[in-house]
Amino acid sequence: WANRREKLLQEVIYLNADVICLQDVDNYDEFWQPHLNSAGYDSLFKARTSKIRVRSEGVLVAWHRDLFQLVRSEPVEFNELVEPLHHTDPKLAMLAVQDNVALMAHLMPWQDSVNPSALCVVSTHFCDEVAREDVRREQARFLAQAVEVFNGDFQVPCRAAPCRAVPRRAAPCRA
């Protein structure tokens, strides 16, 4: 895994992306945060929850600090969708405990930016079990609702293009 991390870091730095989203990130504090920081990125990390087993990996959002500033962020824990599912589909609710998470961030360009629009960036790790499309669909629905609430401060009318991009009903997810 250490070799994989090093190669992935080299690729990320080579690509010089303005914003980076990674899943299955481990060793954030010891490896990713200091290396990304020295490459000019600020970053956030959300570890997976540990209801099934103790985990250290999670999701990451990083951005070039000379291009963007963080306005706010909010984690999403998909185990929270279990409680509402208990009322409609108890079997699916039991299967939905997967310890998956997401991380939402509002990034704002600095005032001298040629593109002054704010961004909502989301890094997520849905259930990766092939046979659990039903769980992924519920996780996508839960995340879409969380993003809609999170973006409430943007004051975008629902007829605007960014709002229309958020699905009102979940489409089938493909692995």
XYZ file of N, CA and C in Angstrom:
525
model
N 0.811 -1.195 0.000
C 0.000 0.000 0.000
C 0.857 1.263 0.000
N 1.990 1.194 0.647
C 2.862 2.370 0.687
C 3.321 2.741 -0.719
N 3.673 1.739 -1.526
C 4.086 1.987 -2.909
C 2.937 2.595 -3.714
N 1.739 2.068 -3.505
C 0.548 2.584 -4.193
C 0.323 4.053 -3.846
N 0.434 4.398 -2.563
C 0.260 5.795 -2.117
C 1.247 6.711 -2.801
N 2.519 6.298 -2.819
C 3.565 7.128 -3.433
C 3.278 7.381 -4.914
N 2.907 6.329 -5.640
C 2.614 6.478 -7.074
C 1.386 7.351 -7.299
N 0.373 7.172 -6.484
C -0.828 7.987 -6.610
C -0.517 9.448 -6.310
N 0.271 9.708 -5.284
C 0.661 11.079 -4.958
C 1.428 11.708 -6.114
N 2.355 10.980 -6.700
C 3.111 11.496 -7.852
C 2.172 11.872 -8.990
N 1.193 11.027 -9.256
C 0.234 11.286 -10.334
C -0.619 12.515 -10.029
N -1.080 12.624 -8.793
C -1.903 13.763 -8.386
C -1.120 15.061 -8.544
N 0.105 15.081 -8.097
C 0.925 16.290 -8.196
C 1.255 16.604 -9.657
N 1.537 15.580 -10.448
C 1.818 15.768 -11.866
C 0.621 16.391 -12.596
N -0.585 15.934 -12.283
C -1.791 16.444 -12.941
C -2.100 17.890 -12.558
N -1.628 18.315 -11.385
C -1.777 19.698 -10.947
C -3.236 20.172 -10.999
N -4.154 19.338 -10.558
C -5.579 19.672 -10.582
C -5.884 20.805 -9.608
N -6.892 21.603 -9.936
C -7.328 22.665 -9.038
C -8.003 22.080 -7.800
N -8.803 21.018 -8.006
C -9.532 20.358 -6.937
C -9.332 18.853 -7.090
N -9.163 18.163 -5.973
C -8.918 16.717 -5.969
C -9.921 16.048 -5.033
N -10.508 14.952 -5.493
C -11.349 14.102 -4.642
C -10.779 12.689 -4.706
N -10.512 12.100 -3.550
C -9.990 10.739 -3.484
C -10.819 9.916 -2.509
N -10.927 8.633 -2.805
C -11.611 7.684 -1.935
C -10.610 6.629 -1.476
N -10.964 5.910 -0.435
C -10.092 4.879 0.141
C -8.729 5.429 0.533
N -8.719 6.641 1.048
C -7.484 7.293 1.487
C -7.150 6.793 2.886
N -5.931 6.298 3.042
C -5.474 5.914 4.371
C -4.264 6.763 4.735
N -3.907 6.755 5.983
C -2.757 7.516 6.492
C -2.842 9.000 6.135
N -4.014 9.590 6.288
C -4.190 11.003 5.931
C -3.247 11.904 6.724
N -3.270 11.804 8.054
C -2.470 12.710 8.889
C -0.971 12.541 8.677
N -0.530 11.297 8.500
C 0.902 11.027 8.391
C 1.435 11.200 6.962
N 0.609 10.948 5.955
C 1.106 10.954 4.574
C 0.439 12.016 3.701
N -0.865 11.892 3.494
C -1.546 12.731 2.505
C -1.539 14.214 2.875
N -1.913 14.542 4.088
C -2.003 15.951 4.462
C -0.669 16.665 4.335
N 0.424 16.151 4.888
C 1.686 16.884 4.752
C 2.198 16.965 3.307
N 2.027 15.885 2.528
C 2.505 15.917 1.148
C 1.675 16.853 0.277
N 0.361 16.807 0.450
C -0.483 17.729 -0.315
C -0.223 19.170 0.108
N -0.025 19.382 1.399
C 0.275 20.724 1.898
C 1.552 21.276 1.258
N 2.585 20.462 1.188
C 3.845 20.939 0.600
C 3.726 21.162 -0.909
N 2.709 20.554 -1.542
C 2.470 20.758 -2.978
C 1.514 21.929 -3.231
N 1.107 22.635 -2.172
C 0.267 23.814 -2.339
C -1.220 23.589 -2.169
N -1.595 22.449 -1.614
C -3.013 22.129 -1.423
C -3.405 22.212 0.045
N -4.612 22.709 0.288
C -5.273 22.515 1.573
C -6.201 21.334 1.379
N -6.559 20.661 2.470
C -7.378 19.463 2.303
C -8.222 19.184 3.531
N -9.250 18.367 3.304
C -10.130 17.865 4.349
C -10.211 16.360 4.210
N -10.512 15.687 5.310
C -10.603 14.236 5.305
C -11.760 13.808 6.200
N -12.486 12.791 5.770
C -13.533 12.175 6.592
C -13.300 10.673 6.597
N -13.007 10.121 7.767
C -12.796 8.678 7.903
C -14.129 7.948 7.843
N -14.082 6.737 7.329
C -15.278 5.897 7.340
C -15.687 5.631 8.787
N -16.969 5.402 8.991
C -17.450 5.068 10.327
C -17.047 3.627 10.650
N -17.281 3.204 11.868
C -16.768 1.899 12.306
C -17.835 1.029 12.951
N -19.019 0.983 12.374
C -20.057 0.110 12.943
C -19.810 -1.348 12.600
N -19.263 -1.615 11.429
C -18.991 -2.998 11.020
C -17.633 -3.441 11.558
N -16.609 -2.639 11.308
C -15.269 -2.912 11.828
C -14.490 -1.598 11.880
N -13.441 -1.570 12.667
C -12.626 -0.364 12.794
C -11.922 -0.107 11.469
N -12.032 1.119 11.000
C -11.444 1.490 9.706
C -10.641 2.772 9.871
N -9.637 2.920 9.031
C -8.852 4.155 9.060
C -8.942 4.917 7.737
N -9.448 4.257 6.681
C -9.507 4.937 5.388
C -10.757 5.804 5.299
N -10.763 6.705 4.322
C -11.896 7.602 4.149
C -11.820 8.342 2.834
N -12.487 9.496 2.783
C -12.529 10.313 1.574
C -11.815 11.632 1.827
N -11.308 12.219 0.747
C -10.512 13.430 0.830
C -10.989 14.428 -0.213
N -10.999 15.698 0.154
C -11.189 16.803 -0.781
C -9.987 17.720 -0.580
N -9.322 18.070 -1.675
C -8.174 18.973 -1.606
C -8.316 20.030 -2.698
N -7.732 21.195 -2.480
C -7.815 22.289 -3.444
C -6.543 23.120 -3.372
N -6.186 23.718 -4.513
C -5.028 24.624 -4.541
C -5.352 25.835 -3.679
N -4.549 26.051 -2.660
C -4.838 27.147 -1.736
C -4.660 28.515 -2.372
N -3.903 28.608 -3.466
C -3.775 29.913 -4.120
C -4.952 30.208 -5.057
N -5.818 29.216 -5.299
C -6.989 29.410 -6.162
C -8.292 29.503 -5.376
N -8.406 28.728 -4.289
C -9.669 28.637 -3.551
C -9.450 28.782 -2.054
N -10.519 29.217 -1.415
C -10.572 29.228 0.048
C -11.794 28.424 0.468
N -11.679 27.751 1.592
C -12.777 26.951 2.111
C -13.779 27.867 2.802
N -15.045 27.757 2.400
C -16.115 28.510 3.047
C -16.686 27.680 4.196
N -17.019 26.435 3.895
C -17.502 25.524 4.926
C -17.468 24.104 4.392
N -17.599 23.156 5.310
C -17.619 21.748 4.925
C -18.565 21.000 5.848
N -18.981 19.838 5.379
C -19.871 19.012 6.191
C -19.700 17.551 5.793
N -19.523 16.672 6.772
C -19.437 15.244 6.462
C -20.827 14.630 6.320
N -20.898 13.518 5.611
C -22.124 12.739 5.489
C -21.778 11.309 5.881
N -22.557 10.747 6.789
C -22.377 9.353 7.195
C -23.590 8.573 6.716
N -23.378 7.660 5.780
C -24.490 6.939 5.175
C -25.167 5.964 6.124
N -24.544 5.621 7.236
C -25.230 4.791 8.229
C -26.453 5.517 8.792
N -26.486 6.854 8.674
C -27.626 7.623 9.170
C -28.893 7.379 8.361
N -28.776 6.834 7.155
C -29.975 6.568 6.365
C -30.687 5.303 6.836
N -30.063 4.536 7.724
C -30.631 3.281 8.202
C -31.928 3.507 8.970
N -31.950 4.506 9.842
C -33.133 4.752 10.672
C -34.387 5.009 9.833
N -34.360 5.926 8.846
C -35.559 6.117 8.028
C -35.938 4.863 7.222
N -34.952 4.075 6.817
C -35.238 2.864 6.046
C -35.930 1.790 6.888
N -35.709 1.798 8.212
C -36.339 0.807 9.092
C -37.861 0.831 8.955
N -38.418 2.005 8.677
C -39.871 2.148 8.575
C -40.412 1.607 7.257
N -39.611 1.691 6.191
C -40.107 1.295 4.873
C -39.582 -0.058 4.404
N -38.346 -0.379 4.758
C -37.736 -1.627 4.288
C -36.695 -2.104 5.305
N -37.128 -2.798 6.354
C -36.207 -3.224 7.418
C -35.040 -4.075 6.920
N -35.275 -4.936 5.931
C -34.194 -5.774 5.408
C -33.126 -4.913 4.733
N -33.559 -3.945 3.914
C -32.614 -3.034 3.260
C -31.889 -2.190 4.301
N -32.584 -1.808 5.361
C -31.960 -1.017 6.417
C -30.785 -1.771 7.042
N -30.962 -3.076 7.279
C -29.868 -3.878 7.849
C -28.691 -3.958 6.884
N -28.975 -4.091 5.587
C -27.918 -4.181 4.583
C -27.217 -2.848 4.365
N -27.895 -1.755 4.696
C -27.355 -0.416 4.424
C -26.253 -0.002 5.394
N -26.043 -0.738 6.467
C -24.948 -0.409 7.381
C -23.648 -0.842 6.708
N -22.986 0.111 6.072
C -21.787 -0.175 5.287
C -20.585 0.681 5.691
N -20.785 1.628 6.599
C -19.711 2.523 7.053
C -19.196 3.460 5.961
N -19.992 3.694 4.920
C -19.583 4.610 3.857
C -19.835 6.056 4.272
N -19.052 6.964 3.691
C -19.139 8.382 4.042
C -18.973 9.240 2.796
N -19.270 10.519 2.969
C -19.010 11.527 1.952
C -18.537 12.783 2.670
N -17.949 13.690 1.903
C -17.485 14.952 2.451
C -17.846 16.045 1.459
N -18.609 17.029 1.920
C -19.038 18.146 1.076
C -18.247 19.386 1.474
N -17.845 20.171 0.482
C -17.088 21.397 0.751
C -17.536 22.507 -0.191
N -17.745 23.693 0.373
C -17.970 24.888 -0.437
C -16.628 25.584 -0.575
N -16.196 25.748 -1.801
C -14.947 26.447 -2.086
C -15.261 27.735 -2.831
N -14.586 28.802 -2.455
C -14.779 30.100 -3.082
C -13.447 30.558 -3.662
N -13.451 30.959 -4.940
C -12.213 31.504 -5.496
C -11.836 32.797 -4.767
N -10.557 33.094 -4.745
C -10.106 34.350 -4.163
C -10.650 35.497 -5.006
N -10.720 36.692 -4.462
C -11.375 37.819 -5.133
C -10.782 38.173 -6.484
N -9.520 37.906 -6.714
C -8.905 38.265 -7.992
C -9.051 37.166 -9.050
N -9.922 36.213 -8.817
C -10.128 35.098 -9.734
C -10.866 35.548 -10.994
N -10.519 34.938 -12.137
C -11.241 35.212 -13.379
C -12.576 34.473 -13.403
N -12.732 33.462 -12.554
C -13.982 32.709 -12.421
C -14.466 32.827 -10.984
N -15.274 33.850 -10.685
C -15.634 34.104 -9.286
C -16.741 33.227 -8.716
N -17.186 32.204 -9.420
C -18.273 31.359 -8.926
C -17.788 30.390 -7.851
N -18.621 30.199 -6.843
C -18.316 29.241 -5.787
C -18.567 27.827 -6.295
N -17.923 26.862 -5.662
C -18.071 25.458 -6.025
C -18.583 24.665 -4.835
N -19.401 23.687 -5.131
C -19.729 22.664 -4.144
C -19.040 21.395 -4.625
N -18.123 20.889 -3.827
C -17.350 19.706 -4.178
C -17.735 18.595 -3.205
N -17.966 17.395 -3.746
C -18.340 16.263 -2.911
C -17.471 15.068 -3.272
N -16.831 14.502 -2.269
C -16.099 13.257 -2.441
C -16.850 12.196 -1.655
N -17.146 11.079 -2.310
C -17.931 10.053 -1.644
C -17.427 8.663 -1.968
N -17.748 7.759 -1.084
C -17.463 6.346 -1.302
C -18.748 5.595 -0.996
N -19.439 5.172 -2.069
C -20.665 4.397 -1.902
C -20.315 2.939 -1.638
N -21.310 2.185 -1.244
C -21.177 0.746 -1.052
C -20.584 0.132 -2.323
N -19.563 -0.695 -2.151
C -18.893 -1.263 -3.329
C -19.205 -2.736 -3.552
N -20.170 -3.278 -2.812
C -20.563 -4.671 -3.040
C -21.378 -4.752 -4.325
N -20.969 -5.614 -5.226
C -21.603 -5.729 -6.530
C -23.106 -5.979 -6.417
N -23.513 -6.810 -5.500
C -24.919 -7.189 -5.379
C -25.762 -6.152 -4.620
N -25.195 -5.038 -4.218
C -25.912 -4.083 -3.380
C -26.256 -2.800 -4.133
N -26.752 -2.915 -5.339
C -27.197 -1.738 -6.088
C -28.298 -1.004 -5.332
N -29.155 -1.749 -4.615
C -30.226 -1.139 -3.843
C -29.666 -0.228 -2.750
N -28.573 -0.642 -2.124
C -27.938 0.181 -1.090
C -27.314 1.418 -1.722
N -26.608 1.249 -2.839
C -26.004 2.402 -3.530
C -27.072 3.412 -3.946
N -28.200 2.927 -4.420
C -29.286 3.816 -4.832
C -29.782 4.637 -3.637
N -29.960 3.996 -2.490
C -30.403 4.723 -1.294
C -29.329 5.700 -0.817
N -28.067 5.298 -0.908
C -26.987 6.208 -0.529
C -26.961 7.424 -1.460
N -27.160 7.210 -2.755
C -27.174 8.327 -3.722
C -28.342 9.259 -3.419
N -29.488 8.714 -3.104
C -30.654 9.535 -2.765
C -30.375 10.350 -1.502
N -29.805 9.698 -0.495
C -29.480 10.362 0.769
C -28.476 11.492 0.536
N -27.461 11.226 -0.288
C -26.446 12.243 -0.575
C -27.046 13.405 -1.365
N -27.898 13.128 -2.346
C -28.527 14.198 -3.122
C -29.320 15.130 -2.203
N -30.024 14.567 -1.235
C -30.771 15.393 -0.278
C -29.819 16.212 0.594
N -28.727 15.600 1.028
C -27.751 16.313 1.858
C -27.116 17.463 1.088
N -26.790 17.232 -0.187
C -26.187 18.284 -1.022
C -27.186 19.423 -1.228
N -28.440 19.084 -1.438
C -29.463 20.120 -1.628
C -29.577 21.004 -0.387
N -29.570 20.409 0.797
C -29.624 21.179 2.037
C -28.342 21.988 2.217
N -27.207 21.354 1.973
C -25.903 22.002 2.119
C -25.799 23.228 1.205
N -26.354 23.127 0.006
C -26.289 24.219 -0.957
C -27.389 25.249 -0.763
N -28.197 25.100 0.257
C -29.282 26.039 0.502
C -28.823 27.477 0.608
N -27.610 27.688 1.099
C -27.079 29.046 1.235
C -26.728 29.691 -0.094
N -26.637 28.874 -1.138
C -26.279 29.447 -2.445
C -27.417 30.253 -3.053
N -28.656 30.047 -2.560
C -29.820 30.784 -3.036
C -30.016 30.665 -4.540
N -29.855 29.458 -5.068
C -30.057 29.211 -6.498
C -31.510 28.830 -6.714
N -32.236 29.550 -7.605
C -33.619 29.156 -7.873
C -33.671 27.752 -8.456
N -34.701 26.991 -8.122
C -34.789 25.602 -8.558
C -34.898 25.439 -10.067
N -35.196 26.487 -10.810
C -35.252 26.361 -12.265
C -33.871 26.578 -12.900
N -32.891 26.991 -12.101
C -31.548 27.223 -12.626
C -30.869 25.896 -12.942
N -29.920 25.922 -13.884
C -29.242 24.708 -14.345
C -28.592 23.909 -13.221
N -27.863 24.542 -12.257
C -27.240 23.722 -11.207
C -28.258 22.950 -10.387
N -29.413 23.533 -10.140
C -30.438 22.851 -9.342
C -31.060 21.707 -10.140
N -31.240 21.892 -11.433
C -31.822 20.842 -12.264
C -30.888 19.646 -12.359
N -29.601 19.845 -12.137
C -28.635 18.744 -12.220
C -28.773 17.776 -11.051
N -29.352 18.223 -9.930
C -29.549 17.355 -8.778
C -30.803 16.529 -9.032
N -30.685 15.208 -9.088
C -31.857 14.387 -9.402
C -32.918 14.475 -8.306
N -34.156 14.516 -8.727
C -35.270 14.540 -7.787
C -35.670 13.125 -7.402
N -35.305 12.151 -8.209
C -35.508 10.739 -7.864
C -34.284 9.995 -8.333
N -33.924 8.987 -7.604
C -32.682 8.275 -7.893
C -32.814 7.443 -9.161
N -31.799 7.550 -9.991
C -31.703 6.691 -11.169
C -30.933 5.446 -10.774
N -31.083 4.352 -11.523
C -30.319 3.145 -11.194
C -28.815 3.427 -11.215
N -28.117 2.961 -10.208
C -26.676 3.137 -10.124
C -25.986 1.951 -10.770
N -24.907 2.214 -11.428
C -24.138 1.138 -12.053
C -22.768 1.080 -11.378
N -22.350 -0.131 -11.090
C -21.047 -0.311 -10.424
C -19.929 -0.161 -11.431
